[in-house]
């Protein structure tokens, strides 16, 4: 007989033997619960490590907890606000201008050096060219762009003076620019 056949034959005999033992085990009556409990306790005692009573007595007592915090019960409010609601940011100023093709507009904030204003502007679905700059005691160009749909950010005044935006419509259609601002400025200069 080949090795594989011998192995299959041995496995079949082992399966038959296991099946007959299972049948015999099922046919034997169960011992009473008291003797079963004694057997389980004997097995647990054999598995558990032996601990001397002297070892337990030699262990240092647990340290007392110093300044245990008091249990404080905070009452739950009867109505819980809906956390899915988002609160729209509060803008200090909002302006909109409609620009014909090639037309431009400038809006400035009067700011002191180091003052910060948050802004968001949008071309409302179109694009514009823009120049974020400042003038007064000095002049500076913070950022320029062409074909831009919107922008969000902060404007930090480099010096005392007027700081803001110039937009030009370089498209062939009318464009509406909307600007939202808030922050540290004393006045908004409009065209």
PDB file of C-alpha atoms in Angstrom:
ATOM      1  CA  UNK A   1       0.000   0.000   0.000  1.00  0.00           C
ATOM      2  CA  UNK A   2       1.244   3.473  -0.813  1.00  0.00           C
ATOM      3  CA  UNK A   3       1.953   6.070   1.860  1.00  0.00           C
ATOM      4  CA  UNK A   4      -1.139   8.137   1.056  1.00  0.00           C
ATOM      5  CA  UNK A   5      -3.433   5.101   1.189  1.00  0.00           C
ATOM      6  CA  UNK A   6      -1.927   4.041   4.518  1.00  0.00           C
ATOM      7  CA  UNK A   7      -2.458   7.543   5.902  1.00  0.00           C
ATOM      8  CA  UNK A   8      -6.094   7.616   4.699  1.00  0.00           C
ATOM      9  CA  UNK A   9      -6.688   4.160   6.224  1.00  0.00           C
ATOM     10  CA  UNK A  10      -5.220   5.303   9.582  1.00  0.00           C
ATOM     11  CA  UNK A  11      -7.374   8.441   9.554  1.00  0.00           C
ATOM     12  CA  UNK A  12     -10.515   6.412   8.821  1.00  0.00           C
ATOM     13  CA  UNK A  13      -9.766   4.042  11.732  1.00  0.00           C
ATOM     14  CA  UNK A  14      -9.162   7.025  14.058  1.00  0.00           C
ATOM     15  CA  UNK A  15     -12.493   8.556  12.978  1.00  0.00           C
ATOM     16  CA  UNK A  16     -14.324   5.266  13.650  1.00  0.00           C
ATOM     17  CA  UNK A  17     -12.736   4.931  17.085  1.00  0.00           C
ATOM     18  CA  UNK A  18     -13.613   8.527  18.004  1.00  0.00           C
ATOM     19  CA  UNK A  19     -17.208   8.036  16.852  1.00  0.00           C
ATOM     20  CA  UNK A  20     -17.620   4.862  18.910  1.00  0.00           C
ATOM     21  CA  UNK A  21     -16.171   6.548  22.014  1.00  0.00           C
ATOM     22  CA  UNK A  22     -18.524   9.511  21.586  1.00  0.00           C
ATOM     23  CA  UNK A  23     -21.479   7.158  21.360  1.00  0.00           C
ATOM     24  CA  UNK A  24     -20.287   5.335  24.491  1.00  0.00           C
ATOM     25  CA  UNK A  25     -19.715   8.621  26.306  1.00  0.00           C
ATOM     26  CA  UNK A  26     -23.209   9.798  25.431  1.00  0.00           C
ATOM     27  CA  UNK A  27     -24.713   6.526  26.631  1.00  0.00           C
ATOM     28  CA  UNK A  28     -23.063   6.652  30.064  1.00  0.00           C
ATOM     29  CA  UNK A  29     -25.154   8.343  32.742  1.00  0.00           C
ATOM     30  CA  UNK A  30     -23.962  11.668  34.138  1.00  0.00           C
ATOM     31  CA  UNK A  31     -22.531  11.673  37.661  1.00  0.00           C
ATOM     32  CA  UNK A  32     -24.508  13.438  40.348  1.00  0.00           C
ATOM     33  CA  UNK A  33     -23.872  17.220  40.701  1.00  0.00           C
ATOM     34  CA  UNK A  34     -22.010  16.928  44.045  1.00  0.00           C
ATOM     35  CA  UNK A  35     -19.366  14.551  42.691  1.00  0.00           C
ATOM     36  CA  UNK A  36     -19.089  16.677  39.552  1.00  0.00           C
ATOM     37  CA  UNK A  37     -18.456  19.786  41.669  1.00  0.00           C
ATOM     38  CA  UNK A  38     -15.787  17.907  43.653  1.00  0.00           C
ATOM     39  CA  UNK A  39     -14.068  16.931  40.401  1.00  0.00           C
ATOM     40  CA  UNK A  40     -14.103  20.539  39.117  1.00  0.00           C
ATOM     41  CA  UNK A  41     -12.720  21.873  42.402  1.00  0.00           C
ATOM     42  CA  UNK A  42      -9.954  19.267  42.265  1.00  0.00           C
ATOM     43  CA  UNK A  43      -8.996  20.376  38.755  1.00  0.00           C
ATOM     44  CA  UNK A  44      -8.989  24.056  39.771  1.00  0.00           C
ATOM     45  CA  UNK A  45      -6.822  23.334  42.810  1.00  0.00           C
ATOM     46  CA  UNK A  46      -4.332  21.491  40.614  1.00  0.00           C
ATOM     47  CA  UNK A  47      -4.181  24.395  38.126  1.00  0.00           C
ATOM     48  CA  UNK A  48      -3.945  27.254  40.651  1.00  0.00           C
ATOM     49  CA  UNK A  49      -0.485  28.104  42.014  1.00  0.00           C
ATOM     50  CA  UNK A  50      -0.062  27.383  45.696  1.00  0.00           C
ATOM     51  CA  UNK A  51       0.152  30.588  47.723  1.00  0.00           C
ATOM     52  CA  UNK A  52       1.401  30.379  51.240  1.00  0.00           C
ATOM     53  CA  UNK A  53      -0.585  32.197  53.899  1.00  0.00           C
ATOM     54  CA  UNK A  54       2.700  33.684  55.141  1.00  0.00           C
ATOM     55  CA  UNK A  55       3.255  35.295  51.717  1.00  0.00           C
ATOM     56  CA  UNK A  56      -0.110  37.023  51.923  1.00  0.00           C
ATOM     57  CA  UNK A  57       0.578  38.251  55.443  1.00  0.00           C
ATOM     58  CA  UNK A  58       3.998  39.647  54.413  1.00  0.00           C
ATOM     59  CA  UNK A  59       2.521  41.834  51.661  1.00  0.00           C
ATOM     60  CA  UNK A  60       2.375  45.526  52.646  1.00  0.00           C
ATOM     61  CA  UNK A  61      -1.093  46.941  53.188  1.00  0.00           C
ATOM     62  CA  UNK A  62      -2.425  49.161  50.400  1.00  0.00           C
ATOM     63  CA  UNK A  63      -1.684  52.860  50.768  1.00  0.00           C
ATOM     64  CA  UNK A  64      -4.655  55.037  51.702  1.00  0.00           C
ATOM     65  CA  UNK A  65      -5.893  57.350  48.976  1.00  0.00           C
ATOM     66  CA  UNK A  66      -5.081  60.922  49.936  1.00  0.00           C
ATOM     67  CA  UNK A  67      -7.624  63.598  49.147  1.00  0.00           C
ATOM     68  CA  UNK A  68     -10.035  61.319  47.363  1.00  0.00           C
ATOM     69  CA  UNK A  69     -12.267  63.449  45.142  1.00  0.00           C
ATOM     70  CA  UNK A  70     -15.860  63.815  46.135  1.00  0.00           C
ATOM     71  CA  UNK A  71     -18.451  62.363  43.867  1.00  0.00           C
ATOM     72  CA  UNK A  72     -20.235  65.186  42.103  1.00  0.00           C
ATOM     73  CA  UNK A  73     -23.508  64.615  40.331  1.00  0.00           C
ATOM     74  CA  UNK A  74     -24.189  67.093  37.564  1.00  0.00           C
ATOM     75  CA  UNK A  75     -27.850  67.413  36.680  1.00  0.00           C
ATOM     76  CA  UNK A  76     -28.696  66.813  33.065  1.00  0.00           C
ATOM     77  CA  UNK A  77     -30.514  69.713  31.413  1.00  0.00           C
ATOM     78  CA  UNK A  78     -34.065  68.971  30.340  1.00  0.00           C
ATOM     79  CA  UNK A  79     -33.498  70.265  26.816  1.00  0.00           C
ATOM     80  CA  UNK A  80     -30.334  69.567  24.888  1.00  0.00           C
ATOM     81  CA  UNK A  81     -29.560  71.873  21.958  1.00  0.00           C
ATOM     82  CA  UNK A  82     -29.265  70.276  18.537  1.00  0.00           C
ATOM     83  CA  UNK A  83     -25.522  69.974  17.902  1.00  0.00           C
ATOM     84  CA  UNK A  84     -26.020  69.460  14.177  1.00  0.00           C
ATOM     85  CA  UNK A  85     -27.007  73.092  13.763  1.00  0.00           C
ATOM     86  CA  UNK A  86     -24.102  75.176  12.541  1.00  0.00           C
ATOM     87  CA  UNK A  87     -23.880  78.792  13.500  1.00  0.00           C
ATOM     88  CA  UNK A  88     -22.879  81.006  10.612  1.00  0.00           C
ATOM     89  CA  UNK A  89     -19.915  83.241  11.388  1.00  0.00           C
ATOM     90  CA  UNK A  90     -20.873  86.781  12.207  1.00  0.00           C
ATOM     91  CA  UNK A  91     -19.283  89.168   9.739  1.00  0.00           C
ATOM     92  CA  UNK A  92     -18.830  92.793  10.710  1.00  0.00           C
ATOM     93  CA  UNK A  93     -19.234  94.092   7.151  1.00  0.00           C
ATOM     94  CA  UNK A  94     -20.532  92.701   3.866  1.00  0.00           C
ATOM     95  CA  UNK A  95     -20.489  94.502   0.507  1.00  0.00           C
ATOM     96  CA  UNK A  96     -21.273  93.476  -3.084  1.00  0.00           C
ATOM     97  CA  UNK A  97     -20.368  95.145  -6.381  1.00  0.00           C
ATOM     98  CA  UNK A  98     -21.403  94.230  -9.901  1.00  0.00           C
ATOM     99  CA  UNK A  99     -18.599  94.683 -12.417  1.00  0.00           C
ATOM    100  CA  UNK A 100     -19.058  94.946 -16.176  1.00  0.00           C
ATOM    101  CA  UNK A 101     -16.310  93.436 -18.361  1.00  0.00           C
ATOM    102  CA  UNK A 102     -12.940  95.232 -17.769  1.00  0.00           C
ATOM    103  CA  UNK A 103     -14.408  97.185 -14.826  1.00  0.00           C
ATOM    104  CA  UNK A 104     -12.670  97.194 -11.415  1.00  0.00           C
ATOM    105  CA  UNK A 105     -13.463  98.145  -7.806  1.00  0.00           C
ATOM    106  CA  UNK A 106     -11.364  98.739  -4.668  1.00  0.00           C
ATOM    107  CA  UNK A 107     -12.311  98.290  -0.988  1.00  0.00           C
ATOM    108  CA  UNK A 108      -9.946  99.254   1.860  1.00  0.00           C
ATOM    109  CA  UNK A 109      -9.862  98.790   5.629  1.00  0.00           C
ATOM    110  CA  UNK A 110      -8.265 101.443   7.849  1.00  0.00           C
ATOM    111  CA  UNK A 111      -5.878  99.479  10.089  1.00  0.00           C
ATOM    112  CA  UNK A 112      -2.970 100.025  12.472  1.00  0.00           C
ATOM    113  CA  UNK A 113       0.271  98.066  12.123  1.00  0.00           C
ATOM    114  CA  UNK A 114      -0.165  94.455  13.287  1.00  0.00           C
ATOM    115  CA  UNK A 115      -3.985  94.542  13.203  1.00  0.00           C
ATOM    116  CA  UNK A 116      -5.642  91.434  11.734  1.00  0.00           C
ATOM    117  CA  UNK A 117      -8.846  91.219   9.687  1.00  0.00           C
ATOM    118  CA  UNK A 118     -10.492  87.971   8.546  1.00  0.00           C
ATOM    119  CA  UNK A 119     -12.060  87.977   5.104  1.00  0.00           C
ATOM    120  CA  UNK A 120     -13.874  85.940   2.508  1.00  0.00           C
ATOM    121  CA  UNK A 121     -14.614  87.183  -0.982  1.00  0.00           C
ATOM    122  CA  UNK A 122     -16.296  85.450  -3.881  1.00  0.00           C
ATOM    123  CA  UNK A 123     -16.939  86.155  -7.554  1.00  0.00           C
ATOM    124  CA  UNK A 124     -20.222  84.232  -7.166  1.00  0.00           C
ATOM    125  CA  UNK A 125     -19.586  81.568  -9.797  1.00  0.00           C
ATOM    126  CA  UNK A 126     -17.248  83.606 -11.998  1.00  0.00           C
ATOM    127  CA  UNK A 127     -13.563  84.593 -11.768  1.00  0.00           C
ATOM    128  CA  UNK A 128     -11.673  87.873 -11.348  1.00  0.00           C
ATOM    129  CA  UNK A 129      -8.160  89.275 -11.172  1.00  0.00           C
ATOM    130  CA  UNK A 130      -7.276  90.705  -7.757  1.00  0.00           C
ATOM    131  CA  UNK A 131      -4.554  92.543  -5.862  1.00  0.00           C
ATOM    132  CA  UNK A 132      -4.486  92.537  -2.052  1.00  0.00           C
ATOM    133  CA  UNK A 133      -2.385  95.529  -1.030  1.00  0.00           C
ATOM    134  CA  UNK A 134      -1.856  98.370   1.418  1.00  0.00           C
ATOM    135  CA  UNK A 135      -0.992 102.063   1.169  1.00  0.00           C
ATOM    136  CA  UNK A 136      -0.556 105.023   3.513  1.00  0.00           C
ATOM    137  CA  UNK A 137       2.802 105.793   5.099  1.00  0.00           C
ATOM    138  CA  UNK A 138       4.191 103.096   2.798  1.00  0.00           C
ATOM    139  CA  UNK A 139       2.837 100.727   0.145  1.00  0.00           C
ATOM    140  CA  UNK A 140       2.841  96.948  -0.142  1.00  0.00           C
ATOM    141  CA  UNK A 141       1.353  94.277  -2.394  1.00  0.00           C
ATOM    142  CA  UNK A 142       0.399  91.258  -0.282  1.00  0.00           C
ATOM    143  CA  UNK A 143      -0.881  88.981  -3.044  1.00  0.00           C
ATOM    144  CA  UNK A 144      -2.072  89.050  -6.668  1.00  0.00           C
ATOM    145  CA  UNK A 145      -4.051  86.574  -8.723  1.00  0.00           C
ATOM    146  CA  UNK A 146      -5.847  86.101 -12.061  1.00  0.00           C
ATOM    147  CA  UNK A 147      -8.827  83.901 -12.824  1.00  0.00           C
ATOM    148  CA  UNK A 148      -9.650  83.362  -9.138  1.00  0.00           C
ATOM    149  CA  UNK A 149     -13.196  82.436  -8.018  1.00  0.00           C
ATOM    150  CA  UNK A 150     -12.907  83.186  -4.278  1.00  0.00           C
ATOM    151  CA  UNK A 151     -10.509  83.545  -1.378  1.00  0.00           C
ATOM    152  CA  UNK A 152     -10.583  83.115   2.408  1.00  0.00           C
ATOM    153  CA  UNK A 153      -7.895  84.298   4.787  1.00  0.00           C
ATOM    154  CA  UNK A 154      -6.532  86.940   7.104  1.00  0.00           C
ATOM    155  CA  UNK A 155      -5.024  90.309   6.279  1.00  0.00           C
ATOM    156  CA  UNK A 156      -2.373  91.537   8.743  1.00  0.00           C
ATOM    157  CA  UNK A 157      -1.503  95.219   8.367  1.00  0.00           C
ATOM    158  CA  UNK A 158       2.226  95.710   7.768  1.00  0.00           C
ATOM    159  CA  UNK A 159       1.962  99.396   8.755  1.00  0.00           C
ATOM    160  CA  UNK A 160      -0.608 102.064   9.718  1.00  0.00           C
ATOM    161  CA  UNK A 161      -2.812 102.834   6.729  1.00  0.00           C
ATOM    162  CA  UNK A 162      -5.356 101.462   4.287  1.00  0.00           C
ATOM    163  CA  UNK A 163      -5.250  97.763   3.451  1.00  0.00           C
ATOM    164  CA  UNK A 164      -7.596  95.888   1.146  1.00  0.00           C
ATOM    165  CA  UNK A 165      -8.450  94.543  -2.275  1.00  0.00           C
ATOM    166  CA  UNK A 166      -8.730  95.628  -5.879  1.00  0.00           C
ATOM    167  CA  UNK A 167     -10.735  93.372  -8.219  1.00  0.00           C
ATOM    168  CA  UNK A 168     -11.009  93.582 -12.012  1.00  0.00           C
ATOM    169  CA  UNK A 169     -13.437  91.670 -14.207  1.00  0.00           C
ATOM    170  CA  UNK A 170     -11.345  90.185 -17.059  1.00  0.00           C
ATOM    171  CA  UNK A 171     -14.247  88.084 -18.391  1.00  0.00           C
ATOM    172  CA  UNK A 172     -16.739  88.965 -21.125  1.00  0.00           C
ATOM    173  CA  UNK A 173     -19.733  88.727 -18.748  1.00  0.00           C
ATOM    174  CA  UNK A 174     -20.915  90.729 -15.750  1.00  0.00           C
ATOM    175  CA  UNK A 175     -19.447  89.570 -12.404  1.00  0.00           C
ATOM    176  CA  UNK A 176     -20.695  90.251  -8.869  1.00  0.00           C
ATOM    177  CA  UNK A 177     -18.009  90.458  -6.181  1.00  0.00           C
ATOM    178  CA  UNK A 178     -19.108  89.915  -2.557  1.00  0.00           C
ATOM    179  CA  UNK A 179     -16.747  90.661   0.358  1.00  0.00           C
ATOM    180  CA  UNK A 180     -17.251  89.607   3.993  1.00  0.00           C
ATOM    181  CA  UNK A 181     -14.886  91.017   6.664  1.00  0.00           C
ATOM    182  CA  UNK A 182     -14.477  91.138  10.434  1.00  0.00           C
ATOM    183  CA  UNK A 183     -11.620  91.911  12.749  1.00  0.00           C
ATOM    184  CA  UNK A 184      -9.426  94.749  13.934  1.00  0.00           C
ATOM    185  CA  UNK A 185     -10.054  97.753  11.674  1.00  0.00           C
ATOM    186  CA  UNK A 186     -11.536 101.160  12.402  1.00  0.00           C
ATOM    187  CA  UNK A 187     -13.319 101.819   9.118  1.00  0.00           C
ATOM    188  CA  UNK A 188     -14.163 100.302   5.750  1.00  0.00           C
ATOM    189  CA  UNK A 189     -13.508 102.661   2.817  1.00  0.00           C
ATOM    190  CA  UNK A 190     -15.901 102.023  -0.050  1.00  0.00           C
ATOM    191  CA  UNK A 191     -15.794 103.451  -3.610  1.00  0.00           C
TER     192      UNK A 191
END
